[in-house]
PDB file of C-alpha atoms in Angstrom:
ATOM      1  CA  ASP A   1       0.000   0.000   0.000  1.00  0.00           C
ATOM      2  CA  ALA A   2       2.855   2.403   0.870  1.00  0.00           C
ATOM      3  CA  GLU A   3       4.511   1.677  -2.478  1.00  0.00           C
ATOM      4  CA  GLY A   4       1.171   2.214  -4.302  1.00  0.00           C
ATOM      5  CA  LEU A   5       0.629   5.469  -2.418  1.00  0.00           C
ATOM      6  CA  LEU A   6       4.102   6.670  -3.383  1.00  0.00           C
ATOM      7  CA  ARG A   7       3.502   5.772  -7.013  1.00  0.00           C
ATOM      8  CA  ILE A   8       0.190   7.666  -7.038  1.00  0.00           C
ATOM      9  CA  LYS A   9       1.867  10.738  -5.502  1.00  0.00           C
ATOM     10  CA  GLU A  10       4.507  10.720  -8.231  1.00  0.00           C
ATOM     11  CA  GLU A  11       1.814  10.497 -10.907  1.00  0.00           C
ATOM     12  CA  ASN A  12      -0.083  13.361  -9.294  1.00  0.00           C
ATOM     13  CA  GLN A  13       3.045  15.500  -9.322  1.00  0.00           C
ATOM     14  CA  LYS A  14       3.558  14.757 -13.020  1.00  0.00           C
ATOM     15  CA  HIS A  15      -0.086  15.722 -13.720  1.00  0.00           C
ATOM     16  CA  SER A  16       0.337  18.880 -11.667  1.00  0.00           C
ATOM     17  CA  ARG A  17       3.445  19.945 -13.606  1.00  0.00           C
ATOM     18  CA  ARG A  18       1.693  19.152 -16.894  1.00  0.00           C
ATOM     19  CA  ALA A  19      -1.371  21.134 -15.792  1.00  0.00           C
ATOM     20  CA  GLN A  20       0.866  24.097 -14.958  1.00  0.00           C
ATOM     21  CA  ARG A  21       2.420  23.972 -18.432  1.00  0.00           C
ATOM     22  CA  HIS A  22      -1.054  23.780 -20.002  1.00  0.00           C
ATOM     23  CA  GLN A  23      -2.172  26.768 -17.934  1.00  0.00           C
ATOM     24  CA  GLU A  24       0.785  28.814 -19.172  1.00  0.00           C
ATOM     25  CA  LYS A  25       0.033  27.802 -22.750  1.00  0.00           C
ATOM     26  CA  LYS A  26      -3.640  28.736 -22.238  1.00  0.00           C
ATOM     27  CA  GLU A  27      -2.668  32.176 -20.950  1.00  0.00           C
ATOM     28  CA  LYS A  28      -0.404  32.730 -23.946  1.00  0.00           C
ATOM     29  CA  ILE A  29      -3.226  31.729 -26.312  1.00  0.00           C
ATOM     30  CA  GLN A  30      -5.678  34.046 -24.534  1.00  0.00           C
ATOM     31  CA  LYS A  31      -3.176  36.904 -24.715  1.00  0.00           C
ATOM     32  CA  HIS A  32      -2.684  36.255 -28.432  1.00  0.00           C
ATOM     33  CA  ASN A  33      -6.467  36.155 -28.988  1.00  0.00           C
ATOM     34  CA  ARG A  34      -6.860  39.477 -27.165  1.00  0.00           C
ATOM     35  CA  LYS A  35      -4.244  41.044 -29.418  1.00  0.00           C
ATOM     36  CA  LEU A  36      -5.988  39.651 -32.502  1.00  0.00           C
ATOM     37  CA  GLY A  37      -9.344  40.884 -31.191  1.00  0.00           C
ATOM     38  CA  GLU A  38      -7.984  44.385 -30.686  1.00  0.00           C
ATOM     39  CA  LEU A  39      -6.455  44.297 -34.168  1.00  0.00           C
ATOM     40  CA  VAL A  40      -9.727  43.099 -35.727  1.00  0.00           C
ATOM     41  CA  GLU A  41     -11.664  45.782 -33.838  1.00  0.00           C
ATOM     42  CA  LYS A  42      -9.255  48.453 -35.078  1.00  0.00           C
ATOM     43  CA  LYS A  43      -9.442  47.153 -38.655  1.00  0.00           C
ATOM     44  CA  THR A  44     -13.257  47.044 -38.441  1.00  0.00           C
ATOM     45  CA  TYR A  45     -13.349  50.635 -37.252  1.00  0.00           C
ATOM     46  CA  ASP A  46     -10.978  51.682 -40.039  1.00  0.00           C
ATOM     47  CA  LEU A  47     -13.116  49.843 -42.589  1.00  0.00           C
ATOM     48  CA  LYS A  48     -16.277  51.505 -41.291  1.00  0.00           C
ATOM     49  CA  THR A  49     -14.570  54.887 -41.472  1.00  0.00           C
ATOM     50  CA  GLN A  50     -13.488  54.208 -45.052  1.00  0.00           C
ATOM     51  CA  HIS A  51     -17.031  53.135 -45.963  1.00  0.00           C
ATOM     52  CA  GLU A  52     -18.428  56.344 -44.483  1.00  0.00           C
ATOM     53  CA  HIS A  53     -15.828  58.402 -46.335  1.00  0.00           C
ATOM     54  CA  LEU A  54     -16.608  56.554 -49.567  1.00  0.00           C
ATOM     55  CA  ALA A  55     -20.345  57.098 -49.004  1.00  0.00           C
ATOM     56  CA  CYS A  56     -19.732  60.833 -48.567  1.00  0.00           C
ATOM     57  CA  LEU A  57     -17.728  60.925 -51.803  1.00  0.00           C
ATOM     58  CA  ARG A  58     -20.439  59.028 -53.671  1.00  0.00           C
ATOM     59  CA  ARG A  59     -23.111  61.307 -52.231  1.00  0.00           C
ATOM     60  CA  SER A  60     -21.205  64.457 -53.221  1.00  0.00           C
ATOM     61  CA  HIS A  61     -20.643  63.115 -56.761  1.00  0.00           C
ATOM     62  CA  ILE A  62     -24.333  62.233 -57.128  1.00  0.00           C
ATOM     63  CA  LEU A  63     -25.554  65.593 -55.821  1.00  0.00           C
ATOM     64  CA  GLU A  64     -23.145  67.392 -58.138  1.00  0.00           C
ATOM     65  CA  LEU A  65     -24.246  65.222 -61.063  1.00  0.00           C
ATOM     66  CA  THR A  66     -27.945  65.872 -60.428  1.00  0.00           C
ATOM     67  CA  SER A  67     -27.511  69.587 -59.808  1.00  0.00           C
ATOM     68  CA  VAL A  68     -25.296  70.425 -62.798  1.00  0.00           C
ATOM     69  CA  ILE A  69     -26.006  67.864 -65.534  1.00  0.00           C
ATOM     70  CA  PHE A  70     -29.258  66.070 -64.628  1.00  0.00           C
ATOM     71  CA  PRO A  71     -31.378  68.387 -62.446  1.00  0.00           C
ATOM     72  CA  ILE A  72     -34.722  66.795 -61.572  1.00  0.00           C
ATOM     73  CA  GLU A  73     -37.538  69.097 -60.464  1.00  0.00           C
ATOM     74  CA  GLU A  74     -41.288  69.059 -60.046  1.00  0.00           C
ATOM     75  CA  VAL A  75     -43.173  71.277 -62.505  1.00  0.00           C
ATOM     76  CA  LYS A  76     -46.735  72.440 -61.917  1.00  0.00           C
ATOM     77  CA  THR A  77     -48.878  71.943 -65.002  1.00  0.00           C
ATOM     78  CA  SER A  78     -52.331  73.035 -63.880  1.00  0.00           C
ATOM     79  CA  MET A  79     -54.083  75.322 -61.453  1.00  0.00           C
ATOM     80  CA  ARG A  80     -56.543  74.395 -58.742  1.00  0.00           C
ATOM     81  CA  ASP A  81     -59.195  71.902 -59.760  1.00  0.00           C
ATOM     82  CA  PRO A  82     -62.423  73.817 -60.590  1.00  0.00           C
ATOM     83  CA  ALA A  83     -64.431  71.020 -59.008  1.00  0.00           C
ATOM     84  CA  ASP A  84     -62.997  72.023 -55.642  1.00  0.00           C
ATOM     85  CA  VAL A  85     -64.144  75.617 -56.087  1.00  0.00           C
ATOM     86  CA  SER A  86     -67.629  74.620 -57.206  1.00  0.00           C
ATOM     87  CA  SER A  87     -68.006  72.180 -54.321  1.00  0.00           C
ATOM     88  CA  GLU A  88     -67.116  74.897 -51.838  1.00  0.00           C
ATOM     89  CA  SER A  89     -69.621  77.341 -53.346  1.00  0.00           C
ATOM     90  CA  ASP A  90     -72.435  74.802 -53.615  1.00  0.00           C
ATOM     91  CA  ASN A  91     -73.817  74.312 -50.124  1.00  0.00           C
ATOM     92  CA  ALA A  92     -76.366  71.791 -51.338  1.00  0.00           C
ATOM     93  CA  MET A  93     -73.718  69.291 -52.454  1.00  0.00           C
ATOM     94  CA  THR A  94     -73.626  66.263 -50.144  1.00  0.00           C
ATOM     95  CA  SER A  95     -70.496  64.851 -48.596  1.00  0.00           C
ATOM     96  CA  SER A  96     -70.948  61.607 -50.532  1.00  0.00           C
ATOM     97  CA  THR A  97     -70.916  63.502 -53.818  1.00  0.00           C
ATOM     98  CA  VAL A  98     -67.768  65.357 -52.789  1.00  0.00           C
ATOM     99  CA  SER A  99     -66.044  62.110 -51.827  1.00  0.00           C
ATOM    100  CA  LYS A 100     -67.036  60.502 -55.132  1.00  0.00           C
ATOM    101  CA  LEU A 101     -65.672  63.459 -57.075  1.00  0.00           C
ATOM    102  CA  ALA A 102     -62.439  63.321 -55.073  1.00  0.00           C
ATOM    103  CA  GLU A 103     -62.113  59.606 -55.807  1.00  0.00           C
ATOM    104  CA  ALA A 104     -62.756  60.207 -59.498  1.00  0.00           C
ATOM    105  CA  ARG A 105     -60.045  62.881 -59.619  1.00  0.00           C
ATOM    106  CA  ARG A 106     -57.553  60.451 -58.051  1.00  0.00           C
ATOM    107  CA  THR A 107     -58.267  57.789 -60.702  1.00  0.00           C
ATOM    108  CA  THR A 108     -56.616  57.612 -64.110  1.00  0.00           C
ATOM    109  CA  TYR A 109     -57.383  55.325 -67.045  1.00  0.00           C
ATOM    110  CA  LEU A 110     -53.971  53.916 -67.937  1.00  0.00           C
ATOM    111  CA  SER A 111     -53.247  51.175 -70.483  1.00  0.00           C
ATOM    112  CA  GLY A 112     -56.741  49.719 -70.452  1.00  0.00           C
ATOM    113  CA  ARG A 113     -57.321  49.808 -66.695  1.00  0.00           C
ATOM    114  CA  TRP A 114     -58.112  52.271 -63.939  1.00  0.00           C
ATOM    115  CA  VAL A 115     -55.249  53.086 -61.589  1.00  0.00           C
ATOM    116  CA  CYS A 116     -55.110  55.264 -58.496  1.00  0.00           C
ATOM    117  CA  ASP A 117     -53.109  58.448 -58.898  1.00  0.00           C
ATOM    118  CA  ASP A 118     -52.865  60.554 -55.759  1.00  0.00           C
ATOM    119  CA  HIS A 119     -51.137  63.399 -57.608  1.00  0.00           C
ATOM    120  CA  ASN A 120     -53.958  63.449 -60.178  1.00  0.00           C
ATOM    121  CA  GLY A 121     -51.580  64.416 -62.986  1.00  0.00           C
ATOM    122  CA  ASP A 122     -51.422  68.007 -61.722  1.00  0.00           C
ATOM    123  CA  THR A 123     -47.617  67.981 -61.879  1.00  0.00           C
ATOM    124  CA  SER A 124     -44.869  66.758 -64.147  1.00  0.00           C
ATOM    125  CA  ILE A 125     -41.271  65.881 -63.351  1.00  0.00           C
ATOM    126  CA  SER A 126     -38.578  67.531 -65.453  1.00  0.00           C
ATOM    127  CA  ILE A 127     -35.033  66.349 -66.092  1.00  0.00           C
ATOM    128  CA  THR A 128     -32.152  68.505 -67.446  1.00  0.00           C
ATOM    129  CA  GLY A 129     -34.588  71.423 -67.837  1.00  0.00           C
ATOM    130  CA  PRO A 130     -38.238  72.491 -67.447  1.00  0.00           C
ATOM    131  CA  TRP A 131     -38.928  71.768 -71.132  1.00  0.00           C
ATOM    132  CA  ILE A 132     -38.187  68.028 -70.859  1.00  0.00           C
ATOM    133  CA  THR A 133     -40.819  66.454 -68.609  1.00  0.00           C
ATOM    134  CA  LEU A 134     -42.645  63.203 -67.987  1.00  0.00           C
ATOM    135  CA  PRO A 135     -46.256  62.852 -66.824  1.00  0.00           C
ATOM    136  CA  ASN A 136     -46.391  62.297 -63.101  1.00  0.00           C
ATOM    137  CA  ASN A 137     -48.866  59.405 -63.345  1.00  0.00           C
ATOM    138  CA  GLY A 138     -46.681  57.328 -65.689  1.00  0.00           C
ATOM    139  CA  ASP A 139     -49.039  57.625 -68.663  1.00  0.00           C
ATOM    140  CA  TYR A 140     -46.752  57.571 -71.720  1.00  0.00           C
ATOM    141  CA  SER A 141     -49.494  56.681 -74.197  1.00  0.00           C
ATOM    142  CA  ALA A 142     -48.818  59.929 -76.116  1.00  0.00           C
ATOM    143  CA  TYR A 143     -45.607  58.354 -77.408  1.00  0.00           C
ATOM    144  CA  TYR A 144     -46.937  55.162 -78.985  1.00  0.00           C
ATOM    145  CA  ASN A 145     -50.113  56.949 -80.129  1.00  0.00           C
ATOM    146  CA  TRP A 146     -47.853  59.337 -82.027  1.00  0.00           C
ATOM    147  CA  VAL A 147     -45.848  56.423 -83.443  1.00  0.00           C
ATOM    148  CA  GLU A 148     -49.058  54.768 -84.694  1.00  0.00           C
ATOM    149  CA  GLU A 149     -50.165  58.035 -86.277  1.00  0.00           C
ATOM    150  CA  LYS A 150     -46.787  58.422 -87.978  1.00  0.00           C
ATOM    151  CA  LYS A 151     -47.248  55.013 -89.599  1.00  0.00           C
ATOM    152  CA  THR A 152     -50.439  56.200 -91.307  1.00  0.00           C
ATOM    153  CA  THR A 153     -49.368  59.805 -91.955  1.00  0.00           C
ATOM    154  CA  GLN A 154     -46.632  60.358 -94.487  1.00  0.00           C
ATOM    155  CA  GLY A 155     -44.345  63.377 -94.574  1.00  0.00           C
ATOM    156  CA  PRO A 156     -41.832  65.040 -92.253  1.00  0.00           C
ATOM    157  CA  ASP A 157     -42.689  65.749 -88.640  1.00  0.00           C
ATOM    158  CA  MET A 158     -42.932  69.512 -88.150  1.00  0.00           C
ATOM    159  CA  GLU A 159     -44.173  69.473 -84.536  1.00  0.00           C
ATOM    160  CA  HIS A 160     -41.320  70.718 -82.383  1.00  0.00           C
ATOM    161  CA  ASN A 161     -43.411  70.586 -79.197  1.00  0.00           C
ATOM    162  CA  ASN A 162     -44.699  67.084 -79.770  1.00  0.00           C
ATOM    163  CA  PRO A 163     -45.140  65.356 -76.360  1.00  0.00           C
ATOM    164  CA  ALA A 164     -43.756  62.141 -77.845  1.00  0.00           C
ATOM    165  CA  HIS A 165     -40.413  63.865 -78.449  1.00  0.00           C
ATOM    166  CA  THR A 166     -40.416  65.158 -74.876  1.00  0.00           C
ATOM    167  CA  ILE A 167     -41.209  61.716 -73.451  1.00  0.00           C
ATOM    168  CA  SER A 168     -38.480  59.954 -75.453  1.00  0.00           C
ATOM    169  CA  ALA A 169     -35.913  62.619 -74.510  1.00  0.00           C
ATOM    170  CA  ALA A 170     -36.795  62.455 -70.804  1.00  0.00           C
ATOM    171  CA  LEU A 171     -36.637  58.652 -70.757  1.00  0.00           C
ATOM    172  CA  CYS A 172     -33.306  58.733 -72.608  1.00  0.00           C
ATOM    173  CA  TYR A 173     -31.811  61.126 -70.044  1.00  0.00           C
ATOM    174  CA  ALA A 174     -33.285  59.089 -67.179  1.00  0.00           C
ATOM    175  CA  THR A 175     -31.691  55.905 -68.550  1.00  0.00           C
ATOM    176  CA  GLN A 176     -28.322  57.620 -68.845  1.00  0.00           C
ATOM    177  CA  LEU A 177     -28.591  58.951 -65.290  1.00  0.00           C
ATOM    178  CA  VAL A 178     -29.559  55.538 -63.889  1.00  0.00           C
ATOM    179  CA  ASN A 179     -26.625  53.809 -65.606  1.00  0.00           C
ATOM    180  CA  THR A 180     -24.252  56.478 -64.286  1.00  0.00           C
ATOM    181  CA  LEU A 181     -25.654  56.155 -60.754  1.00  0.00           C
ATOM    182  CA  SER A 182     -25.124  52.392 -60.844  1.00  0.00           C
ATOM    183  CA  LEU A 183     -21.429  52.981 -61.582  1.00  0.00           C
ATOM    184  CA  ILE A 184     -21.039  55.576 -58.833  1.00  0.00           C
ATOM    185  CA  LEU A 185     -22.890  53.486 -56.238  1.00  0.00           C
ATOM    186  CA  ASP A 186     -21.291  50.219 -57.412  1.00  0.00           C
ATOM    187  CA  VAL A 187     -24.716  48.561 -57.653  1.00  0.00           C
ATOM    188  CA  ASN A 188     -25.443  46.031 -60.407  1.00  0.00           C
ATOM    189  CA  LEU A 189     -28.739  46.752 -62.165  1.00  0.00           C
ATOM    190  CA  PRO A 190     -31.188  43.854 -62.648  1.00  0.00           C
ATOM    191  CA  LYS A 191     -32.126  44.897 -66.208  1.00  0.00           C
ATOM    192  CA  LYS A 192     -29.758  45.755 -69.051  1.00  0.00           C
ATOM    193  CA  LEU A 193     -30.850  48.953 -70.794  1.00  0.00           C
ATOM    194  CA  CYS A 194     -28.553  51.003 -73.048  1.00  0.00           C
ATOM    195  CA  ASN A 195     -28.613  54.789 -73.079  1.00  0.00           C
ATOM    196  CA  ARG A 196     -29.827  55.070 -76.668  1.00  0.00           C
ATOM    197  CA  ARG A 197     -32.832  52.777 -76.242  1.00  0.00           C
ATOM    198  CA  PHE A 198     -35.419  55.582 -76.316  1.00  0.00           C
ATOM    199  CA  CYS A 199     -33.799  57.736 -79.004  1.00  0.00           C
ATOM    200  CA  GLY A 200     -33.330  57.161 -82.699  1.00  0.00           C
ATOM    201  CA  GLU A 201     -35.885  54.786 -84.157  1.00  0.00           C
ATOM    202  CA  ASN A 202     -39.544  54.933 -83.137  1.00  0.00           C
ATOM    203  CA  LEU A 203     -40.424  52.057 -80.823  1.00  0.00           C
ATOM    204  CA  SER A 204     -43.600  50.064 -81.095  1.00  0.00           C
ATOM    205  CA  ARG A 205     -45.975  50.015 -78.159  1.00  0.00           C
ATOM    206  CA  HIS A 206     -44.761  46.598 -76.978  1.00  0.00           C
ATOM    207  CA  ARG A 207     -41.059  47.477 -77.209  1.00  0.00           C
ATOM    208  CA  PHE A 208     -41.607  50.906 -75.665  1.00  0.00           C
ATOM    209  CA  THR A 209     -43.597  49.503 -72.728  1.00  0.00           C
ATOM    210  CA  ARG A 210     -41.007  46.774 -72.174  1.00  0.00           C
ATOM    211  CA  ALA A 211     -38.161  49.312 -72.128  1.00  0.00           C
ATOM    212  CA  VAL A 212     -40.056  51.547 -69.671  1.00  0.00           C
ATOM    213  CA  LYS A 213     -40.627  48.569 -67.369  1.00  0.00           C
ATOM    214  CA  LYS A 214     -36.904  47.796 -67.418  1.00  0.00           C
ATOM    215  CA  LEU A 215     -36.077  51.409 -66.567  1.00  0.00           C
ATOM    216  CA  ASN A 216     -38.604  51.482 -63.717  1.00  0.00           C
ATOM    217  CA  ALA A 217     -37.231  48.194 -62.357  1.00  0.00           C
ATOM    218  CA  ASN A 218     -33.665  49.563 -62.365  1.00  0.00           C
ATOM    219  CA  ILE A 219     -34.757  52.753 -60.609  1.00  0.00           C
ATOM    220  CA  LEU A 220     -36.633  50.815 -57.923  1.00  0.00           C
ATOM    221  CA  HIS A 221     -33.611  48.538 -57.436  1.00  0.00           C
ATOM    222  CA  LEU A 222     -31.394  51.567 -56.821  1.00  0.00           C
ATOM    223  CA  CYS A 223     -33.978  53.015 -54.440  1.00  0.00           C
ATOM    224  CA  PHE A 224     -34.076  49.765 -52.477  1.00  0.00           C
ATOM    225  CA  SER A 225     -30.278  49.640 -52.292  1.00  0.00           C
ATOM    226  CA  GLN A 226     -30.170  53.165 -50.827  1.00  0.00           C
ATOM    227  CA  HIS A 227     -33.010  52.498 -48.355  1.00  0.00           C
ATOM    228  CA  VAL A 228     -35.400  55.078 -49.799  1.00  0.00           C
ATOM    229  CA  ASN A 229     -38.673  55.249 -47.873  1.00  0.00           C
ATOM    230  CA  LEU A 230     -40.960  52.676 -49.511  1.00  0.00           C
ATOM    231  CA  ASP A 231     -44.051  54.781 -48.825  1.00  0.00           C
ATOM    232  CA  LEU A 232     -42.749  57.387 -51.296  1.00  0.00           C
ATOM    233  CA  LEU A 233     -42.222  54.980 -54.196  1.00  0.00           C
ATOM    234  CA  HIS A 234     -44.658  54.039 -56.955  1.00  0.00           C
ATOM    235  CA  PRO A 235     -43.828  51.458 -59.651  1.00  0.00           C
ATOM    236  CA  LEU A 236     -45.074  53.714 -62.493  1.00  0.00           C
ATOM    237  CA  HIS A 237     -43.604  57.063 -61.400  1.00  0.00           C
ATOM    238  CA  THR A 238     -40.287  56.973 -63.243  1.00  0.00           C
ATOM    239  CA  LEU A 239     -38.810  60.407 -62.596  1.00  0.00           C
ATOM    240  CA  ARG A 240     -40.519  60.899 -59.230  1.00  0.00           C
ATOM    241  CA  ASN A 241     -38.845  57.746 -57.862  1.00  0.00           C
ATOM    242  CA  LEU A 242     -35.561  58.950 -59.320  1.00  0.00           C
ATOM    243  CA  MET A 243     -36.066  62.346 -57.694  1.00  0.00           C
ATOM    244  CA  TYR A 244     -36.578  60.712 -54.289  1.00  0.00           C
ATOM    245  CA  LEU A 245     -33.433  58.614 -54.842  1.00  0.00           C
ATOM    246  CA  VAL A 246     -31.083  61.549 -55.519  1.00  0.00           C
ATOM    247  CA  SER A 247     -32.731  63.916 -53.054  1.00  0.00           C
ATOM    248  CA  PRO A 248     -30.377  65.456 -50.431  1.00  0.00           C
ATOM    249  CA  ASP A 249     -32.930  64.299 -47.829  1.00  0.00           C
ATOM    250  CA  THR A 250     -32.112  60.644 -48.567  1.00  0.00           C
ATOM    251  CA  GLU A 251     -30.055  59.768 -45.494  1.00  0.00           C
ATOM    252  CA  ASN A 252     -28.457  56.584 -46.834  1.00  0.00           C
ATOM    253  CA  LEU A 253     -27.532  57.926 -50.273  1.00  0.00           C
ATOM    254  CA  GLY A 254     -24.078  56.615 -51.136  1.00  0.00           C
ATOM    255  CA  ARG A 255     -24.131  53.508 -48.936  1.00  0.00           C
TER     256      ARG A 255
END
């Protein structure tokens, strides 16, 4: 028993010395991990700072681009609705009639169906100048109606103020701006759309509508990437969505 006890004591001493060596190794590993953690934290902070600096540069480039080359503004196209004035002067008009008139003014017949339009078409959005505008409600039927008329009417086009020319020019500038913004923001667009798609040859209704849908999809994708308030967006409002995207009030512009 005494010999067994002595042997067990020797083994315990060996285990104790080994445990001490393991403890020292553990402390060294923990010290190394702390150093790596501090280094990672510092690198993370530096990376975040660089991202913020890059976002500020992107934001400044975008604001300069949209203020000098592609200014986007809201243009009033009509005065106060006369129905509002008549409803105020007519005391006999019931509230139900007023509400029905208000609902009718917020509804637009677009591409064979009725759509809700809160802005009621009372404004247009201009790009690069007040003379190049798009309808606020996304109704671009004037373009393909003009193309269909051109097919039946021979001769040169002498209408310099034709709304179809304005629509094609505005969509062409919007496409160029969207492609430039994707390069500045380093965001890949879901739809491929070249800058010259809306200029040059006259597009048929199908091709024109398809190109407009691609442009609207790209604009919405950029808006989502910059965390634009979703309540402000509408899938048919091409330039209005673009105006919200490049607005100085957009907090996350450049992220």
